Amino acid sequence: MLRQFELVDRVKSYDPKANEDLLNRAYVYAMKAHGTQTRESGDSYFSHPLEVAGILTNWHLDSITIATALLHDTVEDTLVTLEDIHSIFGEEIASLVDGVTKLSRLKFKSDQDKQAENFRKFILAMSKDLRVLLVKLADRIHNMRTLKYVKSPEKRQRIARETMEIYAPLAERIGMHEIRSELEDLSFAELHSEIYASISHTLEHMRKKEENLITQVIEKLHEILSKEGISSNISGREKSPYSIWRKMQRKNITLEQLSDIIALRILVKNLSDCFHVLGCIHSIYSMIPGRFKDYISVPKDNGYQSLHTTIIGPFNHPIEIQIRTYEMHDIAEMGVAAHWNYKEQNFTTNFLTEPNSEEKVRKEGSQYRWVRELLEILEQTSTPKEVLESTKLEMFADQVFCFTPINDIIPLSKGSTPVDFAYAIHSSLGERCIGAIVNGKPASLETILENGDQVEIITAKNQPSPSIWKRFIADKLMRPSIRKTIPSKQSETLS
Ligand code: MN
């Protein structure tokens, strides 16, 4: 069990300004509140919130979130009330604990309407502060890791199904790929224990055959990359039983027909090294056409960036290779949690050389846009069944991706115009925008942009007259970002 000073030291290791006093108070308070309660495993109950706090330190979260994790089950499972938490720890922690408590009360029912209704409340509760969701995900990971101690098979199945259907997809949505993968594997082991066991068994067997080969390839790559003067970290990663099972189903193949179970991952310092490494690999090994993916130039909508290629290794054995920077790797593993670590840097696009702080905040906010979009879908659809279907299916059907002249990608809502595009880049660009060139041709500012359009914004030296903007103000496509800027600018001009 993590000791009090160890927890504080962990937080201080990535956040020197950590609020030690708060962490100590939350630790002692939660420990006393849970008292002699035990879990089904026989462990003291307090070991659970402590483990959850430990998981959150791996994601480098702030003292407030860690304290919330320590306190997250006190209101639900002890005599402590929310008012107690509020008076002792203040408004912010009380509202986070309240959010987590509300999520804990939701149960995933088999009945469709109920399901959707709960799901909806769940999303609403979580979207107030993403830290609520992060605490809940850490809570779910620990509960899944200890699921085997739960005695009732029905309860185990319900928790596993809920994890598979709701928490794993949510983890993926906020870019926490590793977490999704762990949640899926743990659920899979419970929901389909026999298939899980047989895949694990086969993996064991294949691992022995493949390991030598992978070692050979890693050695060769090390040799070549060091000759090129690239420092890198190369590791082999076994695919998870669940991802293998999905592949078997998708491609309709048997376990015996699986060719590669280990993927190589190469981490390098910077972007240009990624492409350099790719070039080196392709010059030694042949690649399998159609398997190359450049998620660096076109990141996935959860922010994932990496180069993927599959080469034909020794003995004609296909080997999948992922190449990315350390920073991309942290974001791939930790998603939104990693953005906290990198928030001092301009990691999203390199289009703006020196964004002001307001701009930075807005850009970070766009990481969470899917939450807002999800809320819009929830508000627009009428029946619970519809809600369930639309949220499960395509949360991003409402987006278009357009390019700047230097091929930076700008995600926009469907129906966006070149004006929205300009504002999405920078408010000052939006304000000075008087025309646009779309895919090399002059286009009106009312043009509805489509996926893949390349857009160049023509600007006036000075700000255009407010009359140009009047029609946009009336326009239903008007974005809040424009609304915020224009009226004040207008009043300045008019006064
Ligand atoms: Mn809990």
mmCIF file with all atom_site columns, N, CA and C in Angstrom, residues 14 52-62 66 133-139 141 145 174 176 179 333-334 336-341:
data_model
loop_
_atom_site.group_PDB
_atom_site.id
_atom_site.type_symbol
_atom_site.label_atom_id
_atom_site.label_alt_id
_atom_site.label_comp_id
_atom_site.label_asym_id
_atom_site.label_entity_id
_atom_site.label_seq_id
_atom_site.pdbx_PDB_ins_code
_atom_site.Cartn_x
_atom_site.Cartn_y
_atom_site.Cartn_z
_atom_site.occupancy
_atom_site.B_iso_or_equiv
_atom_site.pdbx_formal_charge
_atom_site.auth_seq_id
_atom_site.auth_comp_id
_atom_site.auth_asym_id
_atom_site.auth_atom_id
_atom_site.pdbx_PDB_model_num
ATOM 1  N N  . TYR A 1 14  ? 6.650   15.447 -10.197 1.00 0.00 ? 14  TYR A N  1
ATOM 2  C CA . TYR A 1 14  ? 6.320   16.100 -11.470 1.00 0.00 ? 14  TYR A CA 1
ATOM 3  C C  . TYR A 1 14  ? 5.725   17.482 -11.270 1.00 0.00 ? 14  TYR A C  1
ATOM 4  N N  . VAL A 1 52  ? -6.223  4.351  -6.629  1.00 0.00 ? 52  VAL A N  1
ATOM 5  C CA . VAL A 1 52  ? -6.775  5.232  -7.659  1.00 0.00 ? 52  VAL A CA 1
ATOM 6  C C  . VAL A 1 52  ? -5.937  6.517  -7.737  1.00 0.00 ? 52  VAL A C  1
ATOM 7  N N  . ALA A 1 53  ? -5.593  7.063  -6.566  1.00 0.00 ? 53  ALA A N  1
ATOM 8  C CA . ALA A 1 53  ? -4.741  8.258  -6.531  1.00 0.00 ? 53  ALA A CA 1
ATOM 9  C C  . ALA A 1 53  ? -3.382  7.949  -7.171  1.00 0.00 ? 53  ALA A C  1
ATOM 10 N N  . GLY A 1 54  ? -2.864  6.755  -6.896  1.00 0.00 ? 54  GLY A N  1
ATOM 11 C CA . GLY A 1 54  ? -1.579  6.334  -7.469  1.00 0.00 ? 54  GLY A CA 1
ATOM 12 C C  . GLY A 1 54  ? -1.624  6.303  -8.994  1.00 0.00 ? 54  GLY A C  1
ATOM 13 N N  . ILE A 1 55  ? -2.726  5.755  -9.550  1.00 0.00 ? 55  ILE A N  1
ATOM 14 C CA . ILE A 1 55  ? -2.883  5.702  -11.012 1.00 0.00 ? 55  ILE A CA 1
ATOM 15 C C  . ILE A 1 55  ? -2.872  7.128  -11.584 1.00 0.00 ? 55  ILE A C  1
ATOM 16 N N  . LEU A 1 56  ? -3.545  8.032  -10.881 1.00 0.00 ? 56  LEU A N  1
ATOM 17 C CA . LEU A 1 56  ? -3.613  9.412  -11.375 1.00 0.00 ? 56  LEU A CA 1
ATOM 18 C C  . LEU A 1 56  ? -2.264  10.131 -11.300 1.00 0.00 ? 56  LEU A C  1
ATOM 19 N N  . THR A 1 57  ? -1.391  9.705  -10.369 1.00 0.00 ? 57  THR A N  1
ATOM 20 C CA . THR A 1 57  ? -0.054  10.318 -10.357 1.00 0.00 ? 57  THR A CA 1
ATOM 21 C C  . THR A 1 57  ? 0.732   9.861  -11.589 1.00 0.00 ? 57  THR A C  1
ATOM 22 N N  . ASN A 1 58  ? 0.442   8.658  -12.098 1.00 0.00 ? 58  ASN A N  1
ATOM 23 C CA . ASN A 1 58  ? 1.103   8.230  -13.341 1.00 0.00 ? 58  ASN A CA 1
ATOM 24 C C  . ASN A 1 58  ? 0.732   9.153  -14.493 1.00 0.00 ? 58  ASN A C  1
ATOM 25 N N  . TRP A 1 59  ? -0.441  9.741  -14.403 1.00 0.00 ? 59  TRP A N  1
ATOM 26 C CA . TRP A 1 59  ? -0.883  10.657 -15.468 1.00 0.00 ? 59  TRP A CA 1
ATOM 27 C C  . TRP A 1 59  ? -0.510  12.098 -15.131 1.00 0.00 ? 59  TRP A C  1
ATOM 28 N N  . HIS A 1 60  ? 0.233   12.272 -14.043 1.00 0.00 ? 60  HIS A N  1
ATOM 29 C CA . HIS A 1 60  ? 0.739   13.595 -13.643 1.00 0.00 ? 60  HIS A CA 1
ATOM 30 C C  . HIS A 1 60  ? -0.354  14.618 -13.398 1.00 0.00 ? 60  HIS A C  1
ATOM 31 N N  . LEU A 1 61  ? -1.392  14.227 -12.699 1.00 0.00 ? 61  LEU A N  1
ATOM 32 C CA . LEU A 1 61  ? -2.474  15.176 -12.455 1.00 0.00 ? 61  LEU A CA 1
ATOM 33 C C  . LEU A 1 61  ? -2.218  16.052 -11.231 1.00 0.00 ? 61  LEU A C  1
ATOM 34 N N  . ASP A 1 62  ? -2.939  17.155 -11.186 1.00 0.00 ? 62  ASP A N  1
ATOM 35 C CA . ASP A 1 62  ? -2.703  18.165 -10.146 1.00 0.00 ? 62  ASP A CA 1
ATOM 36 C C  . ASP A 1 62  ? -3.171  17.700 -8.762  1.00 0.00 ? 62  ASP A C  1
ATOM 37 N N  . ILE A 1 66  ? -5.748  14.593 -7.318  1.00 0.00 ? 66  ILE A N  1
ATOM 38 C CA . ILE A 1 66  ? -5.255  13.507 -6.466  1.00 0.00 ? 66  ILE A CA 1
ATOM 39 C C  . ILE A 1 66  ? -6.063  13.478 -5.153  1.00 0.00 ? 66  ILE A C  1
ATOM 40 N N  . LEU A 1 133 ? -14.054 12.681 -15.051 1.00 0.00 ? 133 LEU A N  1
ATOM 41 C CA . LEU A 1 133 ? -13.943 11.487 -15.882 1.00 0.00 ? 133 LEU A CA 1
ATOM 42 C C  . LEU A 1 133 ? -12.605 10.772 -15.656 1.00 0.00 ? 133 LEU A C  1
ATOM 43 N N  . LEU A 1 134 ? -11.540 11.550 -15.486 1.00 0.00 ? 134 LEU A N  1
ATOM 44 C CA . LEU A 1 134 ? -10.222 10.931 -15.274 1.00 0.00 ? 134 LEU A CA 1
ATOM 45 C C  . LEU A 1 134 ? -10.187 10.157 -13.953 1.00 0.00 ? 134 LEU A C  1
ATOM 46 N N  . VAL A 1 135 ? -10.782 10.726 -12.905 1.00 0.00 ? 135 VAL A N  1
ATOM 47 C CA . VAL A 1 135 ? -10.845 10.010 -11.621 1.00 0.00 ? 135 VAL A CA 1
ATOM 48 C C  . VAL A 1 135 ? -11.684 8.747  -11.799 1.00 0.00 ? 135 VAL A C  1
ATOM 49 N N  . LYS A 1 136 ? -12.798 8.893  -12.524 1.00 0.00 ? 136 LYS A N  1
ATOM 50 C CA . LYS A 1 136 ? -13.680 7.744  -12.731 1.00 0.00 ? 136 LYS A CA 1
ATOM 51 C C  . LYS A 1 136 ? -12.982 6.642  -13.528 1.00 0.00 ? 136 LYS A C  1
ATOM 52 N N  . LEU A 1 137 ? -12.204 7.019  -14.519 1.00 0.00 ? 137 LEU A N  1
ATOM 53 C CA . LEU A 1 137 ? -11.486 6.011  -15.312 1.00 0.00 ? 137 LEU A CA 1
ATOM 54 C C  . LEU A 1 137 ? -10.438 5.293  -14.455 1.00 0.00 ? 137 LEU A C  1
ATOM 55 N N  . ALA A 1 138 ? -9.718  6.064  -13.624 1.00 0.00 ? 138 ALA A N  1
ATOM 56 C CA . ALA A 1 138 ? -8.717  5.448  -12.746 1.00 0.00 ? 138 ALA A CA 1
ATOM 57 C C  . ALA A 1 138 ? -9.422  4.506  -11.760 1.00 0.00 ? 138 ALA A C  1
ATOM 58 N N  . ASP A 1 139 ? -10.574 4.932  -11.260 1.00 0.00 ? 139 ASP A N  1
ATOM 59 C CA . ASP A 1 139 ? -11.392 4.122  -10.349 1.00 0.00 ? 139 ASP A CA 1
ATOM 60 C C  . ASP A 1 139 ? -11.784 2.813  -11.046 1.00 0.00 ? 139 ASP A C  1
ATOM 61 N N  . ILE A 1 141 ? -10.322 1.372  -13.633 1.00 0.00 ? 141 ILE A N  1
ATOM 62 C CA . ILE A 1 141 ? -9.151  0.526  -13.884 1.00 0.00 ? 141 ILE A CA 1
ATOM 63 C C  . ILE A 1 141 ? -8.840  -0.305 -12.634 1.00 0.00 ? 141 ILE A C  1
ATOM 64 N N  . ARG A 1 145 ? -8.979  -4.300 -12.318 1.00 0.00 ? 145 ARG A N  1
ATOM 65 C CA . ARG A 1 145 ? -7.789  -5.080 -11.950 1.00 0.00 ? 145 ARG A CA 1
ATOM 66 C C  . ARG A 1 145 ? -8.081  -6.018 -10.779 1.00 0.00 ? 145 ARG A C  1
ATOM 67 N N  . ILE A 1 174 ? -11.012 10.281 -25.399 1.00 0.00 ? 174 ILE A N  1
ATOM 68 C CA . ILE A 1 174 ? -10.143 11.335 -24.888 1.00 0.00 ? 174 ILE A CA 1
ATOM 69 C C  . ILE A 1 174 ? -8.674  10.968 -25.092 1.00 0.00 ? 174 ILE A C  1
ATOM 70 N N  . MET A 1 176 ? -6.912  8.213  -24.514 1.00 0.00 ? 176 MET A N  1
ATOM 71 C CA . MET A 1 176 ? -6.145  7.365  -23.602 1.00 0.00 ? 176 MET A CA 1
ATOM 72 C C  . MET A 1 176 ? -6.145  5.925  -24.115 1.00 0.00 ? 176 MET A C  1
ATOM 73 N N  . ILE A 1 179 ? -5.129  2.962  -21.820 1.00 0.00 ? 179 ILE A N  1
ATOM 74 C CA . ILE A 1 179 ? -6.153  2.711  -20.823 1.00 0.00 ? 179 ILE A CA 1
ATOM 75 C C  . ILE A 1 179 ? -7.316  1.944  -21.454 1.00 0.00 ? 179 ILE A C  1
ATOM 76 N N  . GLU A 1 333 ? -0.448  7.559  -25.065 1.00 0.00 ? 333 GLU A N  1
ATOM 77 C CA . GLU A 1 333 ? -0.725  6.722  -23.904 1.00 0.00 ? 333 GLU A CA 1
ATOM 78 C C  . GLU A 1 333 ? -1.703  7.374  -22.954 1.00 0.00 ? 333 GLU A C  1
ATOM 79 N N  . MET A 1 334 ? -1.548  8.682  -22.780 1.00 0.00 ? 334 MET A N  1
ATOM 80 C CA . MET A 1 334 ? -2.298  9.344  -21.719 1.00 0.00 ? 334 MET A CA 1
ATOM 81 C C  . MET A 1 334 ? -3.333  10.341 -22.197 1.00 0.00 ? 334 MET A C  1
ATOM 82 N N  . VAL A 1 336 ? -5.750  13.182 -22.973 1.00 0.00 ? 336 VAL A N  1
ATOM 83 C CA . VAL A 1 336 ? -5.946  14.502 -22.367 1.00 0.00 ? 336 VAL A CA 1
ATOM 84 C C  . VAL A 1 336 ? -5.085  14.712 -21.133 1.00 0.00 ? 336 VAL A C  1
ATOM 85 N N  . ALA A 1 337 ? -4.804  13.629 -20.403 1.00 0.00 ? 337 ALA A N  1
ATOM 86 C CA . ALA A 1 337 ? -3.990  13.788 -19.203 1.00 0.00 ? 337 ALA A CA 1
ATOM 87 C C  . ALA A 1 337 ? -2.612  14.313 -19.580 1.00 0.00 ? 337 ALA A C  1
ATOM 88 N N  . ALA A 1 338 ? -2.105  13.879 -20.718 1.00 0.00 ? 338 ALA A N  1
ATOM 89 C CA . ALA A 1 338 ? -0.788  14.344 -21.161 1.00 0.00 ? 338 ALA A CA 1
ATOM 90 C C  . ALA A 1 338 ? -0.807  15.816 -21.519 1.00 0.00 ? 338 ALA A C  1
ATOM 91 N N  . HIS A 1 339 ? -1.943  16.303 -21.950 1.00 0.00 ? 339 HIS A N  1
ATOM 92 C CA . HIS A 1 339 ? -2.010  17.711 -22.326 1.00 0.00 ? 339 HIS A CA 1
ATOM 93 C C  . HIS A 1 339 ? -1.747  18.620 -21.139 1.00 0.00 ? 339 HIS A C  1
ATOM 94 N N  . TRP A 1 340 ? -2.044  18.120 -19.951 1.00 0.00 ? 340 TRP A N  1
ATOM 95 C CA . TRP A 1 340 ? -1.715  18.895 -18.764 1.00 0.00 ? 340 TRP A CA 1
ATOM 96 C C  . TRP A 1 340 ? -0.198  19.048 -18.663 1.00 0.00 ? 340 TRP A C  1
ATOM 97 N N  . ASN A 1 341 ? 0.509   17.978 -18.984 1.00 0.00 ? 341 ASN A N  1
ATOM 98 C CA . ASN A 1 341 ? 1.967   18.022 -18.889 1.00 0.00 ? 341 ASN A CA 1
ATOM 99 C C  . ASN A 1 341 ? 2.584   18.948 -19.914 1.00 0.00 ? 341 ASN A C  1
#
